[in-house]
């Protein structure tokens, strides 16, 4: 969810892949309709993955 805190668990169950796909498609369409290129979208996707990876790594380190 937009605006959710970093430690807030999503309100949608992880098994609800349909909701995630709808969200991804909406974000993709919005970016394309705003004039962003496919390479811009790939860069955005990589940035999101980096954030998730960092959060997972930080959580793992905190648990150790």
C-alpha positions as a printed NumPy array, in Angstrom:
array([[  0.   ,   0.   ,   0.   ],
       [  1.165,   3.469,  -0.745],
       [  2.016,   5.424,   2.358],
       [  2.234,   2.34 ,   4.558],
       [  5.059,   2.231,   7.041],
       [  8.049,   0.036,   6.257],
       [  7.176,  -2.443,   9.   ],
       [  3.472,  -2.635,   8.226],
       [  2.339,  -5.949,   6.853],
       [  0.245,  -5.792,   3.695],
       [ -3.514,  -5.922,   4.154],
       [ -3.836,  -8.288,   1.187],
       [ -2.968, -11.936,   1.88 ],
       [  0.243, -13.087,   0.186],
       [ -1.732, -15.779,  -1.642],
       [ -3.762, -13.112,  -3.456],
       [ -1.555, -12.92 ,  -6.535],
       [ -4.435, -11.494,  -8.558],
       [ -4.491,  -8.295,  -6.515],
       [ -0.746,  -7.882,  -6.866],
       [ -0.952,  -8.377, -10.638],
       [ -3.747,  -5.798, -10.894],
       [ -1.648,  -3.317,  -8.91 ],
       [  1.425,  -3.997, -11.061],
       [ -0.582,  -3.562, -14.253],
       [ -2.054,  -0.298, -12.969],
       [  1.358,   1.096, -12.044],
       [  2.782,  -0.01 , -15.399],
       [ -0.059,   1.626, -17.333],
       [  0.243,   4.827, -15.31 ],
       [  3.97 ,   5.027, -15.977],
       [  3.513,   4.347, -19.711],
       [  0.646,   6.85 , -19.962],
       [  2.867,   9.423, -18.238],
       [  5.419,   9.062, -21.011],
       [  7.957,   6.83 , -19.31 ],
       [  9.912,   4.474, -21.549],
       [ 10.236,   0.763, -20.991],
       [ 13.794,   1.3  , -19.81 ],
       [ 12.502,   3.855, -17.262],
       [ 10.057,   1.229, -16.01 ],
       [ 12.803,  -1.403, -15.783],
       [ 14.906,   1.062, -13.763],
       [ 11.902,   1.73 , -11.493],
       [ 11.337,  -2.002, -11.043],
       [ 15.   ,  -2.521, -10.17 ],
       [ 14.806,   0.289,  -7.604],
       [ 11.761,  -1.339,  -5.974],
       [ 13.545,  -4.703,  -5.882],
       [ 16.573,  -3.048,  -4.257],
       [ 14.34 ,  -1.558,  -1.564],
       [ 12.722,  -4.925,  -0.858],
       [ 16.098,  -6.685,  -0.819],
       [ 17.52 ,  -4.101,   1.583],
       [ 14.514,  -4.406,   3.881],
       [ 14.75 ,  -8.203,   3.91 ],
       [ 18.492,  -8.086,   4.572],
       [ 18.04 ,  -5.552,   7.393],
       [ 15.305,  -7.696,   8.973],
       [ 17.495, -10.785,   8.742],
       [ 20.455,  -8.977,  10.313],
       [ 18.234,  -7.653,  13.097],
       [ 17.025, -11.186,  13.833],
       [ 20.58 , -12.52 ,  14.177]])
